[in-house]
mmCIF file of C-alpha atoms in Angstrom:
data_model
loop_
_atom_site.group_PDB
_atom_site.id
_atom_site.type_symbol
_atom_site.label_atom_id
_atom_site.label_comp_id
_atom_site.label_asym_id
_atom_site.label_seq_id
_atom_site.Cartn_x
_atom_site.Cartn_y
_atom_site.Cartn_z
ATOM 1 C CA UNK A 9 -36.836 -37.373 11.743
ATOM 2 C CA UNK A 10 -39.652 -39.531 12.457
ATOM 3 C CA UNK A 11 -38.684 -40.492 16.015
ATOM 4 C CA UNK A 12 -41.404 -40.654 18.894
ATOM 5 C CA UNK A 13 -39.444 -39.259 20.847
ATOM 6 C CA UNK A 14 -39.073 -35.552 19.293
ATOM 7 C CA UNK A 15 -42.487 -35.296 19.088
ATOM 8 C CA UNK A 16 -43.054 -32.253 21.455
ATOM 9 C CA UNK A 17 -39.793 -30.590 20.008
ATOM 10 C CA UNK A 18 -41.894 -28.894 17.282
ATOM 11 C CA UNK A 19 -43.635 -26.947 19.800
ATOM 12 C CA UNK A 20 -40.338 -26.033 21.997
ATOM 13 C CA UNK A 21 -38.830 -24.747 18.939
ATOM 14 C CA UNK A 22 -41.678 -22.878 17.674
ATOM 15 C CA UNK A 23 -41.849 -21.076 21.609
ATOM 16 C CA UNK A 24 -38.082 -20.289 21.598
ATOM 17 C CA UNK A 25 -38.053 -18.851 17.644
ATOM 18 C CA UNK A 26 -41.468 -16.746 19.081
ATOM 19 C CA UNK A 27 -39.421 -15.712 22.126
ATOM 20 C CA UNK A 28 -36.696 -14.306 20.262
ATOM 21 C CA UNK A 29 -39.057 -12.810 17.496
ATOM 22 C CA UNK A 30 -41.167 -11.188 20.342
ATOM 23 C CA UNK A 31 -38.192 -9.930 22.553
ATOM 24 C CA UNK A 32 -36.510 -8.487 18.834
ATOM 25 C CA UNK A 33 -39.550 -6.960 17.625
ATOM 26 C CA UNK A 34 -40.013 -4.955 20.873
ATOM 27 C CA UNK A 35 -36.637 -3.840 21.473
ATOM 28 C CA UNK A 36 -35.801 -2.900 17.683
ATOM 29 C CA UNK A 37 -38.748 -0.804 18.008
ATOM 30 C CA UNK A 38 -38.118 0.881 20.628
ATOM 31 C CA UNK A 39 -34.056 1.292 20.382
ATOM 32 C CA UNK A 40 -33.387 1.345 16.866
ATOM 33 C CA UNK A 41 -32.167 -1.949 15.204
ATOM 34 C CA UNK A 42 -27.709 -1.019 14.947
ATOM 35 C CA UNK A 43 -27.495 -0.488 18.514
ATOM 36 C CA UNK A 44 -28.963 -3.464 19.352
ATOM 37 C CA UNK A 45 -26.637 -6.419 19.897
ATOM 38 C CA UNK A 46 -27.874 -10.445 19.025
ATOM 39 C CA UNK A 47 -26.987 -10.419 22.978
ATOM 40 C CA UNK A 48 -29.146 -8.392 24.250
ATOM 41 C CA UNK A 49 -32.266 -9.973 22.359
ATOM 42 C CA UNK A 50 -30.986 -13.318 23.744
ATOM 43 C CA UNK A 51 -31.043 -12.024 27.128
ATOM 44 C CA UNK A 52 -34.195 -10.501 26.433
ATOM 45 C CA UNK A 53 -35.575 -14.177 25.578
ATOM 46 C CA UNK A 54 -34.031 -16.241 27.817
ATOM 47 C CA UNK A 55 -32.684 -18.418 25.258
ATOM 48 C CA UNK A 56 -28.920 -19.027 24.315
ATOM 49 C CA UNK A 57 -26.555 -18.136 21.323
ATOM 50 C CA UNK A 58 -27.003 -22.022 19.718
ATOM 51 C CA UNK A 59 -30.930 -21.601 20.066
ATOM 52 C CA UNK A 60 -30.671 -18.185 18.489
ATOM 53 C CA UNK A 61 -28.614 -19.073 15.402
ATOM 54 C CA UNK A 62 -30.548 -22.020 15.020
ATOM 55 C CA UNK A 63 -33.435 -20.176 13.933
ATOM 56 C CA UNK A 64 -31.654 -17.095 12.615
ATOM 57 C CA UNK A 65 -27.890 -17.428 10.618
ATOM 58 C CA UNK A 66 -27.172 -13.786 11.421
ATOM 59 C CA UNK A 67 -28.682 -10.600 13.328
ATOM 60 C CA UNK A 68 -30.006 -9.379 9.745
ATOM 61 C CA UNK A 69 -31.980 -12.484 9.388
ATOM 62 C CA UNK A 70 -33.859 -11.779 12.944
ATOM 63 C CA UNK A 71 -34.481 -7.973 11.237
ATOM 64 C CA UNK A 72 -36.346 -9.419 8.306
ATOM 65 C CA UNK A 73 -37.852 -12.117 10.144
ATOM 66 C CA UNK A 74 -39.461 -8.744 12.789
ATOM 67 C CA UNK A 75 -40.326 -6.341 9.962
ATOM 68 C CA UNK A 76 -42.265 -9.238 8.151
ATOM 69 C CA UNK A 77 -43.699 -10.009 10.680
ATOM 70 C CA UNK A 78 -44.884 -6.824 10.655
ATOM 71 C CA UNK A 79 -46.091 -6.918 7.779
ATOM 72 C CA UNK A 80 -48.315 -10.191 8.089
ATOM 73 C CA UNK A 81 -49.623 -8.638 10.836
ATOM 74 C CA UNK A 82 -50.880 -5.654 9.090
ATOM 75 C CA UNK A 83 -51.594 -6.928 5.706
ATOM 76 C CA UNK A 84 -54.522 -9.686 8.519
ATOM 77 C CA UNK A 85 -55.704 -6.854 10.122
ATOM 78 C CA UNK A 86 -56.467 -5.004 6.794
ATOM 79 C CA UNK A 87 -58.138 -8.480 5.540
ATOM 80 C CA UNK A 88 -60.329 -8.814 8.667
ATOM 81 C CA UNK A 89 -61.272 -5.140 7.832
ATOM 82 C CA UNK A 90 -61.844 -5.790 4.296
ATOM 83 C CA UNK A 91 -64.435 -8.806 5.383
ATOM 84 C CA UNK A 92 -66.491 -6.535 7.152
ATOM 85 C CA UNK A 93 -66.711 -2.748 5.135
ATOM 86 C CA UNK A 94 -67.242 -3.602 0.983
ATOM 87 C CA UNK A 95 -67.054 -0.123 0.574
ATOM 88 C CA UNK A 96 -63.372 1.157 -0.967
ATOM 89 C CA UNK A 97 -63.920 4.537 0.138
ATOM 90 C CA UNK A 98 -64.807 3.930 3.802
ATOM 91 C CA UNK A 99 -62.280 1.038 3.839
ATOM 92 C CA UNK A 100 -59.717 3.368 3.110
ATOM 93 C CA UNK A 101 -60.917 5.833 5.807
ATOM 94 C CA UNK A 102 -60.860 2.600 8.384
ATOM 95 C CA UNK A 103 -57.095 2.085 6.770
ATOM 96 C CA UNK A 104 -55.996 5.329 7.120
ATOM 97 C CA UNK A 105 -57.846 5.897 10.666
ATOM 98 C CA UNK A 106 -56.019 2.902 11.979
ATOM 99 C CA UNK A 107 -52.829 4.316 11.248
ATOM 100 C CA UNK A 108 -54.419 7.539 13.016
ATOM 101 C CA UNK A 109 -54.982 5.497 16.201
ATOM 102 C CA UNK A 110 -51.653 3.597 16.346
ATOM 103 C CA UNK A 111 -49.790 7.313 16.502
ATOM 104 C CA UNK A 112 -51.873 7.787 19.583
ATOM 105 C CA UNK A 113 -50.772 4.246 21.038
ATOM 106 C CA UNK A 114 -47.972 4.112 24.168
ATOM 107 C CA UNK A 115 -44.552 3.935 22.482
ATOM 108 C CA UNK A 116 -44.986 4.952 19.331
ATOM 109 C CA UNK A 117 -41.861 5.243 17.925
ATOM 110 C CA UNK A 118 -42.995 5.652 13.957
ATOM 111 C CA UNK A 119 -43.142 3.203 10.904
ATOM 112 C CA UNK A 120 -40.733 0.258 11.929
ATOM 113 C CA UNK A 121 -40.625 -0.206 8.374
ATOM 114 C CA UNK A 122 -38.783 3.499 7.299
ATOM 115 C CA UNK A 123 -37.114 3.577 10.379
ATOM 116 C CA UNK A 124 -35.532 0.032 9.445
ATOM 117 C CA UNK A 125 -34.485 1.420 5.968
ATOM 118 C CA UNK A 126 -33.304 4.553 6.990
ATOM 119 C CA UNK A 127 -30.754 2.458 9.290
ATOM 120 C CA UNK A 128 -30.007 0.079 6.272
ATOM 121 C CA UNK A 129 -29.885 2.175 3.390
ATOM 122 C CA UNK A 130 -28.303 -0.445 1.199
ATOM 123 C CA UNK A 131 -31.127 -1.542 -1.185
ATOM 124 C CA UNK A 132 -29.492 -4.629 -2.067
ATOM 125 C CA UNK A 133 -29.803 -5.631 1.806
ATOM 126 C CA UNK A 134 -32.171 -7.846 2.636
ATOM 127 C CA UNK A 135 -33.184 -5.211 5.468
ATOM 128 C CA UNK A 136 -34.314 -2.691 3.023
ATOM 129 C CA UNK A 137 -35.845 -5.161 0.735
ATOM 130 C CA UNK A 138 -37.957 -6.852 3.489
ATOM 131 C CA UNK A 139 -38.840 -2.868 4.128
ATOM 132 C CA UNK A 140 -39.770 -2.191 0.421
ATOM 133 C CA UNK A 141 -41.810 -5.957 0.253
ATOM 134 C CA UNK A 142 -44.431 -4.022 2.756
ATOM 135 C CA UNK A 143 -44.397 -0.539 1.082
ATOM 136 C CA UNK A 144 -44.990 -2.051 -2.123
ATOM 137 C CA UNK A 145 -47.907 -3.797 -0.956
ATOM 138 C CA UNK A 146 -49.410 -0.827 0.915
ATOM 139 C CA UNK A 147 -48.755 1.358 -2.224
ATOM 140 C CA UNK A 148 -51.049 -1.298 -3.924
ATOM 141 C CA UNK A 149 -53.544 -1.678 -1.341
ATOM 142 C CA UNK A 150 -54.171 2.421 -1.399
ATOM 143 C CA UNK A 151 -53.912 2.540 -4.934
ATOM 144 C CA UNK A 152 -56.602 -0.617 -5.687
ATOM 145 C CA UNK A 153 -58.714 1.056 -2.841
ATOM 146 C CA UNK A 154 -58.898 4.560 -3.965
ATOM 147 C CA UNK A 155 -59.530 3.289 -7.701
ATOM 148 C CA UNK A 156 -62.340 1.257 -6.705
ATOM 149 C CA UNK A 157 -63.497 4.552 -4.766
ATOM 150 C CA UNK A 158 -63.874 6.353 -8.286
ATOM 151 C CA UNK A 159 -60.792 8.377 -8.263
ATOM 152 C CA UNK A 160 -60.325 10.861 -11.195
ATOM 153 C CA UNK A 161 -56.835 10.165 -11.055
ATOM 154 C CA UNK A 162 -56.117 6.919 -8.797
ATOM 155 C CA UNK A 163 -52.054 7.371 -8.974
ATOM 156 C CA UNK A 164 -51.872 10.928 -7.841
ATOM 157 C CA UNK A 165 -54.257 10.294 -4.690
ATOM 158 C CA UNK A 166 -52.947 7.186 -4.112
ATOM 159 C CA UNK A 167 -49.057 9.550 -3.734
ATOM 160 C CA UNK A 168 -51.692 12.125 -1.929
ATOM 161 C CA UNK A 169 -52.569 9.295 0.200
ATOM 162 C CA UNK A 170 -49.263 7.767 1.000
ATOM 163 C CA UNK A 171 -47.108 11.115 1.907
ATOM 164 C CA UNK A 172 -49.858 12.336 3.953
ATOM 165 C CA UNK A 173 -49.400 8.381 5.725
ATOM 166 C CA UNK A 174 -45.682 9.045 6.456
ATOM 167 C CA UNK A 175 -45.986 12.795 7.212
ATOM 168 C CA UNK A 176 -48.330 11.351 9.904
ATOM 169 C CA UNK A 177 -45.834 9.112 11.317
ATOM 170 C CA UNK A 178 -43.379 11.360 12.054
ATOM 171 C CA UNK A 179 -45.962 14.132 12.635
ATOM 172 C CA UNK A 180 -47.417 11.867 15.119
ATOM 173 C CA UNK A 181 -43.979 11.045 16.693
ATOM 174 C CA UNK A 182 -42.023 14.169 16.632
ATOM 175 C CA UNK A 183 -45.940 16.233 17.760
ATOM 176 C CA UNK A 184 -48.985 16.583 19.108
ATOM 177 C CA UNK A 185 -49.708 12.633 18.435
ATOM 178 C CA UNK A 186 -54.322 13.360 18.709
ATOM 179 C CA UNK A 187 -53.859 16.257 16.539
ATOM 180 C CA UNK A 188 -51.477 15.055 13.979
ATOM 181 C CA UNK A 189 -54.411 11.668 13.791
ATOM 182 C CA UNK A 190 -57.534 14.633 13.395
ATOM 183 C CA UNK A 191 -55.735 15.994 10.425
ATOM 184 C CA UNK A 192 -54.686 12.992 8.550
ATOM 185 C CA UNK A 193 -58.458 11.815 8.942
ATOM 186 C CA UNK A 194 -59.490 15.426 7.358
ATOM 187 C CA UNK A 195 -56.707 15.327 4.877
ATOM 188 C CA UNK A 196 -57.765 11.627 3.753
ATOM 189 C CA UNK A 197 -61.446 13.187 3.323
ATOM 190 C CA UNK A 198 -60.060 15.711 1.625
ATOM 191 C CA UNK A 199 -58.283 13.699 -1.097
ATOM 192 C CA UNK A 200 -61.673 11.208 -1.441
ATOM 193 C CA UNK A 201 -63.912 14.608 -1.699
ATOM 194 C CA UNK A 202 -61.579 16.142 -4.251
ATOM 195 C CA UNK A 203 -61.017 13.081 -6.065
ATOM 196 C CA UNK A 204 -64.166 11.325 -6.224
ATOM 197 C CA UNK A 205 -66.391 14.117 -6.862
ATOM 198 C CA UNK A 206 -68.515 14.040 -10.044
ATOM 199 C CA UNK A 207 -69.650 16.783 -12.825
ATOM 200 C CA UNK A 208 -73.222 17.648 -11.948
#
């Protein structure tokens, strides 16, 4: 384990685990996950069927490996906003506009994360749970964001808040993609104004 000799395998691995990851994570997206054979995102790569199940025992593996990486992706980018807006209630509004923006970005295809549980609707699959890890946490996020905002009632805005999130993504898919992001901005405002507002 210790031999000199290996010393640059590390790195070789970690590029050929990243190829496959990459090549995965874009094609899933963009295909659908079932009609996508392990050969195809080998051939996407580069690499070979011993380097892929190296890294991944089975094609469902490679799923949950994409979706969280997904998820570590989003869960930084909402930390690096976090570092730089201390208010909830405009954090939120940065949340919710990023989501706005990414249903204007080339290729959307909407949330990787239904669109993998819809194809593996078997909760027990680790698939679906890898799905449910990240919609858990964004349920959380919204709901510790919108109660730090001074919500009346944080639960029902932070429901509000996530069904006007997924009407977006398939508003923003299925639609007019700039129009479907203008209301979800005014909706969100909507559900701070309503639910924020105080007695005078």
């Amino acid at each position: 384990m210790s031999n000199p000799s290996d010393i640059a395998t590390p790195q070789r691995r970690s590029s050929a685990r990243e190829q496959l990851l990459e090549a995965a994570s874009r094609i899933f997206y963009e295909e659908g996950i079932n009609s996508v054979s392990v050969d195809r995102i080998i051939d996407a790569a580069n690499g070979t069927r011993s380097t892929f199940y190296r890294y991944f025992p089975s094609k469902e593996d490679l799923v949950a490996a994409y979706l969280t990486t997904r998820d570590m992706q989003i869960r930084a980018a909402c930390e690096l906003a976090a570092d730089h807006e201390p208010d909830p209630a405009n954090l939120l509004r940065l949340v919710m506009g990023a989501i706005g923006d990414d249903l204007c970005s080339p290729g959307f295809r909407g949330c990787p994360f239904i669109n993998a549980a819809a194809e593996f609707p078997d909760r027990t699959s680790i698939i679906h749970r890898t799905a449910a890890v990240h919609r858990s946490w964004f349920r959380e996020l919204i709901l510790d964001l919108i109660t730090r905002a001074g919500a009346s009632d944080p639960k029902k805005a932070a429901r509000a808040l996530i069904m006007l999130r997924d009407g977006a993504m398939i508003g923003g898919y299925l639609e007019d993609a700039k129009a479907t992001r203008a209301t979800l901005a005014e909706a969100v405002d909507s559900v701070l104004t309503a639910q924020t507002a105080t007695d005078s």
